[in-house]
Amino acid sequence: MFDMSGMEALVLLFIAVVGVLVVGTFAFVIVKGVSQWRANEASPLVSVDALVVSRRTDVRRRSGTTALPGADAGSPMVSGTPATSSTTYYVTFEEPSGERRELQVSGQDFGQLAEGDRGHLMHQGTRFKGFTRQNVVDGPQ
């Protein structure tokens, strides 16, 4: 049988708790993503007049690593890893009822929408499906 001192038992318990937390977090994220996907699939395709009330971006940056000091020229860590970033785009639409809905959109759609645009929004659950801008005529007719 194993004879562990109190400190060894605490270290093993700590490692086990951290492992359970990591696995639990991954499981939670996967279950949440699958349930959101299923809810979107079950949602009807909705088409409604809407106003673009705001736009925002979420930029995530990951710093790169530098080369290890004294690394050989052929070593894979000579140049390190580059810094990366990713941007997620969101637009908030307001329906005539006053209900607001923030949807994630592509960078191309984000670039074509401006606050104050009026048009026809199509979405399925939390999925943005499209926005057709109404033609606006400036000045007197």
Coordinates of N, CA and C in Angstrom, one line a residue:
M1 N 0.8 -1.2 0.0 CA 0.0 0.0 0.0 C 0.9 1.2 0.0
F2 N 0.3 2.4 -0.5 CA 1.1 3.6 -0.5 C 1.1 4.3 0.8
D3 N 2.2 4.8 1.2 CA 2.3 5.6 2.4 C 2.7 7.0 2.1
M4 N 1.7 7.9 2.1 CA 2.0 9.3 1.7 C 2.0 10.2 3.0
S5 N 2.9 11.1 2.9 CA 2.9 12.1 4.0 C 1.7 13.1 3.7
G6 N 1.4 13.9 4.7 CA 0.3 14.9 4.6 C 0.5 15.8 3.4
M7 N 1.8 16.3 3.2 CA 2.0 17.2 2.1 C 1.8 16.6 0.8
E8 N 2.3 15.3 0.6 CA 2.1 14.6 -0.7 C 0.6 14.5 -1.0
A9 N -0.2 14.1 0.0 CA -1.6 14.0 -0.2 C -2.3 15.3 -0.6
L10 N -1.8 16.4 0.0 CA -2.4 17.7 -0.3 C -2.0 18.1 -1.8
V11 N -0.8 17.8 -2.2 CA -0.4 18.1 -3.6 C -1.2 17.3 -4.6
L12 N -1.4 16.0 -4.3 CA -2.3 15.1 -5.2 C -3.7 15.6 -5.2
L13 N -4.2 16.0 -4.1 CA -5.6 16.5 -4.0 C -5.7 17.8 -4.8
F14 N -4.7 18.7 -4.7 CA -4.7 20.0 -5.4 C -4.7 19.7 -6.9
I15 N -3.9 18.8 -7.4 CA -3.8 18.4 -8.8 C -5.1 17.8 -9.3
A16 N -5.7 17.0 -8.5 CA -7.0 16.4 -8.8 C -8.1 17.5 -8.9
V17 N -8.1 18.4 -8.0 CA -9.1 19.5 -8.0 C -8.9 20.3 -9.3
V18 N -7.7 20.7 -9.6 CA -7.4 21.5 -10.8 C -7.8 20.8 -12.0
G19 N -7.5 19.5 -12.1 CA -7.9 18.7 -13.2 C -9.4 18.6 -13.4
V20 N -10.1 18.4 -12.3 CA -11.6 18.4 -12.4 C -12.1 19.8 -12.9
L21 N -11.6 20.9 -12.4 CA -12.0 22.2 -12.8 C -11.8 22.4 -14.3
V22 N -10.6 22.0 -14.8 CA -10.3 22.2 -16.2 C -11.2 21.4 -17.1
V23 N -11.4 20.1 -16.7 CA -12.3 19.3 -17.5 C -13.7 19.8 -17.4
G24 N -14.2 20.2 -16.2 CA -15.5 20.8 -16.1 C -15.7 22.0 -16.9
T25 N -14.7 22.9 -17.0 CA -14.8 24.1 -17.8 C -15.0 23.8 -19.2
F26 N -14.2 22.9 -19.7 CA -14.3 22.4 -21.1 C -15.7 21.8 -21.4
A27 N -16.1 21.0 -20.5 CA -17.4 20.4 -20.7 C -18.5 21.4 -20.7
F28 N -18.5 22.4 -19.8 CA -19.5 23.5 -19.8 C -19.5 24.3 -21.1
V29 N -18.3 24.6 -21.6 CA -18.2 25.4 -22.8 C -18.8 24.6 -24.0
I30 N -18.5 23.4 -24.1 CA -19.0 22.5 -25.1 C -20.5 22.4 -25.1
V31 N -21.0 22.1 -23.9 CA -22.5 21.9 -23.7 C -23.2 23.2 -24.0
K32 N -22.7 24.4 -23.6 CA -23.3 25.7 -23.8 C -23.3 26.0 -25.3
G33 N -22.2 25.7 -26.0 CA -22.2 25.9 -27.5 C -23.1 25.0 -28.2
V34 N -23.2 23.8 -27.9 CA -24.1 22.8 -28.5 C -25.6 23.2 -28.3
S35 N -25.9 23.6 -27.1 CA -27.3 24.0 -26.8 C -27.7 25.3 -27.5
Q36 N -26.7 26.3 -27.6 CA -27.0 27.5 -28.4 C -27.2 27.1 -29.9
W37 N -26.4 26.3 -30.4 CA -26.6 25.8 -31.8 C -27.9 25.2 -32.0
R38 N -28.3 24.3 -31.1 CA -29.6 23.6 -31.2 C -30.8 24.6 -31.1
A39 N -30.6 25.6 -30.2 CA -31.7 26.6 -30.0 C -31.8 27.4 -31.3
N40 N -30.7 27.8 -31.9 CA -30.8 28.5 -33.2 C -31.4 27.7 -34.3
E41 N -31.0 26.4 -34.4 CA -31.6 25.5 -35.4 C -33.1 25.4 -35.2
A42 N -33.6 25.4 -34.0 CA -35.0 25.2 -33.8 C -35.8 26.5 -33.9
S43 N -35.1 27.7 -34.0 CA -35.7 29.0 -34.1 C -36.2 29.2 -35.5
P44 N -37.3 29.9 -35.7 CA -37.7 30.3 -37.0 C -36.9 31.4 -37.6
L45 N -36.8 31.5 -38.9 CA -36.2 32.6 -39.6 C -37.1 33.8 -39.4
V46 N -36.6 34.9 -38.8 CA -37.4 36.0 -38.5 C -37.0 37.2 -39.4
S47 N -37.9 37.9 -39.9 CA -37.7 39.0 -40.8 C -38.5 40.2 -40.2
V48 N -37.8 41.3 -39.9 CA -38.4 42.4 -39.2 C -37.7 43.7 -39.6
D49 N -38.5 44.8 -39.6 CA -37.9 46.1 -39.8 C -37.1 46.4 -38.6
A50 N -35.9 47.1 -38.8 CA -35.1 47.4 -37.7 C -34.2 48.6 -37.9
L51 N -33.7 49.2 -36.9 CA -32.8 50.3 -36.9 C -31.5 49.9 -36.3
V52 N -30.3 50.3 -36.9 CA -29.0 50.0 -36.4 C -28.8 51.1 -35.3
V53 N -28.7 50.6 -34.0 CA -28.5 51.6 -33.0 C -27.1 51.7 -32.5
S54 N -26.3 50.6 -32.6 CA -24.9 50.7 -32.2 C -24.1 49.6 -32.8
R55 N -22.8 49.8 -32.8 CA -21.8 48.8 -33.4 C -20.7 48.7 -32.4
R56 N -20.1 47.6 -32.2 CA -18.9 47.4 -31.4 C -18.1 46.3 -31.8
T57 N -16.8 46.4 -31.4 CA -15.9 45.3 -31.7 C -15.3 44.7 -30.4
D58 N -14.9 43.5 -30.5 CA -14.2 42.9 -29.4 C -12.9 42.3 -29.9
V59 N -11.8 43.0 -29.6 CA -10.5 42.6 -30.1 C -9.7 41.8 -29.0
R60 N -9.3 40.6 -29.4 CA -8.5 39.7 -28.5 C -7.1 39.7 -29.0
R61 N -6.2 39.9 -28.1 CA -4.8 39.9 -28.5 C -4.0 38.8 -27.7
R62 N -3.1 38.2 -28.4 CA -2.3 37.2 -27.7 C -0.9 37.6 -28.0
S63 N -0.1 37.8 -27.0 CA 1.3 38.2 -27.2 C 2.1 37.0 -27.7
G64 N 3.1 37.2 -28.5 CA 3.9 36.2 -29.0 C 5.0 35.9 -28.0
T65 N 5.8 34.9 -28.3 CA 6.9 34.5 -27.4 C 8.2 34.9 -28.1
T66 N 9.2 35.2 -27.4 CA 10.5 35.6 -28.0 C 11.3 34.3 -28.0
A67 N 12.4 34.4 -28.8 CA 13.3 33.2 -28.9 C 14.0 33.0 -27.5
L68 N 14.3 31.8 -27.3 CA 15.0 31.4 -26.1 C 16.5 32.0 -26.2
P69 N 17.0 32.6 -25.2 CA 18.3 33.1 -25.2 C 19.3 31.9 -25.5
G70 N 20.2 32.2 -26.4 CA 21.3 31.2 -26.7 C 20.8 30.0 -27.5
A71 N 19.6 30.1 -28.1 CA 19.0 28.9 -28.9 C 19.9 28.8 -30.1
D72 N 20.0 27.5 -30.6 CA 20.7 27.2 -31.8 C 20.0 27.7 -33.0
A73 N 20.7 28.0 -34.1 CA 20.1 28.5 -35.3 C 19.0 27.6 -35.8
G74 N 19.2 26.3 -35.7 CA 18.2 25.3 -36.2 C 17.1 25.0 -35.2
S75 N 17.1 25.6 -34.1 CA 16.1 25.3 -33.1 C 14.8 25.9 -33.5
P76 N 13.6 25.3 -33.2 CA 12.3 25.8 -33.5 C 12.0 27.1 -32.7
M77 N 12.7 27.4 -31.6 CA 12.3 28.5 -30.8 C 13.2 29.7 -31.1
V78 N 14.0 29.7 -32.2 CA 14.9 30.8 -32.6 C 14.1 32.1 -32.8
S79 N 13.0 32.0 -33.6 CA 12.2 33.2 -33.9 C 11.0 33.4 -33.0
G80 N 10.7 32.5 -32.1 CA 9.6 32.6 -31.2 C 8.3 32.5 -32.0
T81 N 7.2 32.8 -31.4 CA 5.9 32.7 -32.1 C 5.4 34.2 -32.2
P82 N 4.7 34.5 -33.3 CA 4.2 35.8 -33.6 C 3.0 36.2 -32.7
A83 N 2.9 37.5 -32.4 CA 1.7 37.9 -31.7 C 0.5 37.8 -32.7
T84 N -0.6 37.5 -32.1 CA -1.8 37.4 -33.0 C -3.0 38.2 -32.3
S85 N -3.9 38.5 -33.2 CA -5.1 39.2 -32.6 C -6.3 38.7 -33.5
S86 N -7.5 38.8 -32.9 CA -8.7 38.5 -33.6 C -9.8 39.5 -33.2
T87 N -10.6 39.8 -34.1 CA -11.7 40.8 -33.9 C -13.0 40.1 -34.1
T88 N -14.0 40.3 -33.2 CA -15.3 39.9 -33.4 C -16.2 41.1 -33.5
Y89 N -17.1 41.1 -34.4 CA -18.0 42.3 -34.7 C -19.4 42.1 -34.2
Y90 N -20.0 43.1 -33.6 CA -21.4 43.0 -33.1 C -22.1 44.3 -33.5
V91 N -23.4 44.1 -33.9 CA -24.3 45.2 -34.2 C -25.6 45.1 -33.4
T92 N -26.0 46.2 -32.8 CA -27.3 46.2 -32.1 C -28.4 46.8 -32.9
F93 N -29.5 46.0 -33.1 CA -30.6 46.4 -33.9 C -31.8 46.7 -32.9
E94 N -32.6 47.7 -33.3 CA -33.8 48.0 -32.5 C -35.0 47.8 -33.4
E95 N -36.0 47.0 -32.9 CA -37.2 46.7 -33.7 C -38.2 47.8 -33.4
P96 N -39.3 47.9 -34.2 CA -40.3 48.9 -33.9 C -40.9 48.8 -32.5
S97 N -41.0 47.6 -32.0 CA -41.5 47.4 -30.6 C -40.6 47.9 -29.5
G98 N -39.4 48.3 -29.9 CA -38.5 48.8 -28.9 C -37.5 47.8 -28.4
E99 N -37.7 46.5 -28.8 CA -36.8 45.4 -28.4 C -35.5 45.6 -29.1
R100 N -34.4 45.4 -28.4 CA -33.1 45.5 -29.0 C -32.4 44.1 -29.0
R101 N -31.6 43.9 -30.0 CA -31.0 42.6 -30.2 C -29.6 42.8 -30.7
E102 N -28.6 42.3 -30.0 CA -27.2 42.4 -30.4 C -26.9 41.1 -31.1
L103 N -26.4 41.2 -32.3 CA -26.0 40.0 -33.1 C -24.6 40.1 -33.6
Q104 N -23.9 39.0 -33.6 CA -22.5 38.9 -34.1 C -22.6 38.9 -35.7
V105 N -21.8 39.7 -36.3 CA -21.8 39.8 -37.8 C -20.4 39.7 -38.3
S106 N -20.3 39.4 -39.6 CA -19.0 39.3 -40.2 C -18.4 40.7 -40.3
G107 N -17.1 40.7 -40.6 CA -16.4 42.0 -40.7 C -16.9 42.8 -41.9
Q108 N -17.3 42.0 -43.0 CA -17.8 42.7 -44.2 C -19.2 43.3 -43.9
D109 N -20.0 42.6 -43.2 CA -21.4 43.2 -42.9 C -21.2 44.4 -42.0
F110 N -20.3 44.3 -41.0 CA -20.0 45.3 -40.0 C -19.6 46.6 -40.8
G111 N -18.7 46.4 -41.8 CA -18.3 47.6 -42.5 C -19.3 48.3 -43.4
Q112 N -20.4 47.5 -43.7 CA -21.5 48.1 -44.5 C -22.6 48.7 -43.7
L113 N -22.6 48.5 -42.4 CA -23.7 49.0 -41.6 C -23.2 50.2 -40.8
A114 N -24.1 51.2 -40.7 CA -23.7 52.4 -39.9 C -24.9 52.7 -38.9
E115 N -24.5 53.3 -37.8 CA -25.6 53.6 -36.8 C -26.6 54.6 -37.5
G116 N -27.8 54.3 -37.3 CA -28.9 55.1 -37.9 C -29.5 54.5 -39.2
D117 N -28.8 53.4 -39.7 CA -29.3 52.7 -40.9 C -30.7 52.1 -40.5
R118 N -31.7 52.2 -41.4 CA -33.0 51.6 -41.3 C -33.1 50.6 -42.4
G119 N -33.7 49.5 -42.0 CA -33.9 48.4 -43.1 C -34.6 47.2 -42.5
H120 N -34.3 46.1 -43.2 CA -35.0 44.9 -42.9 C -34.0 43.9 -42.4
L121 N -34.2 43.5 -41.1 CA -33.2 42.5 -40.5 C -33.8 41.1 -40.6
M122 N -32.9 40.2 -40.9 CA -33.3 38.7 -40.9 C -32.3 38.0 -39.9
H123 N -32.9 37.3 -39.0 CA -32.1 36.5 -38.0 C -32.8 35.2 -37.7
Q124 N -32.0 34.3 -37.2 CA -32.5 33.0 -36.7 C -31.9 32.8 -35.4
G125 N -32.7 33.0 -34.3 CA -32.2 32.9 -33.0 C -31.2 34.0 -32.8
T126 N -30.0 33.6 -32.5 CA -28.9 34.6 -32.3 C -28.0 34.7 -33.5
R127 N -28.4 34.1 -34.6 CA -27.6 34.2 -35.9 C -28.1 35.3 -36.8
F128 N -27.2 36.1 -37.2 CA -27.5 37.2 -38.1 C -27.5 36.6 -39.5
K129 N -28.6 36.8 -40.2 CA -28.8 36.3 -41.6 C -28.7 37.3 -42.7
G130 N -28.9 38.6 -42.3 CA -28.8 39.6 -43.3 C -29.5 40.9 -42.9
F131 N -29.2 42.0 -43.6 CA -29.8 43.2 -43.4 C -29.9 43.9 -44.7
T132 N -31.1 44.3 -45.1 CA -31.3 45.1 -46.4 C -31.6 46.5 -46.0
R133 N -30.8 47.4 -46.3 CA -30.9 48.8 -46.0 C -32.1 49.4 -46.9
Q134 N -32.9 50.3 -46.3 CA -33.9 51.0 -47.0 C -33.3 52.1 -47.7
N135 N -33.7 52.4 -48.9 CA -33.2 53.6 -49.6 C -33.7 54.8 -49.0
V136 N -32.8 55.8 -48.7 CA -33.2 57.0 -48.0 C -32.9 58.1 -49.0
V137 N -33.9 59.0 -49.2 CA -33.7 60.1 -50.1 C -33.5 61.4 -49.2
D138 N -32.3 62.0 -49.4 CA -32.0 63.3 -48.7 C -32.7 64.5 -49.3
G139 N -33.1 65.4 -48.5 CA -33.6 66.7 -49.1 C -35.1 66.6 -49.5
P140 N -35.6 67.7 -50.0 CA -37.0 67.7 -50.4 C -37.2 67.0 -51.7
Q141 N -38.4 66.4 -51.9 CA -38.7 65.7 -53.1 C -39.5 66.4 -54.1

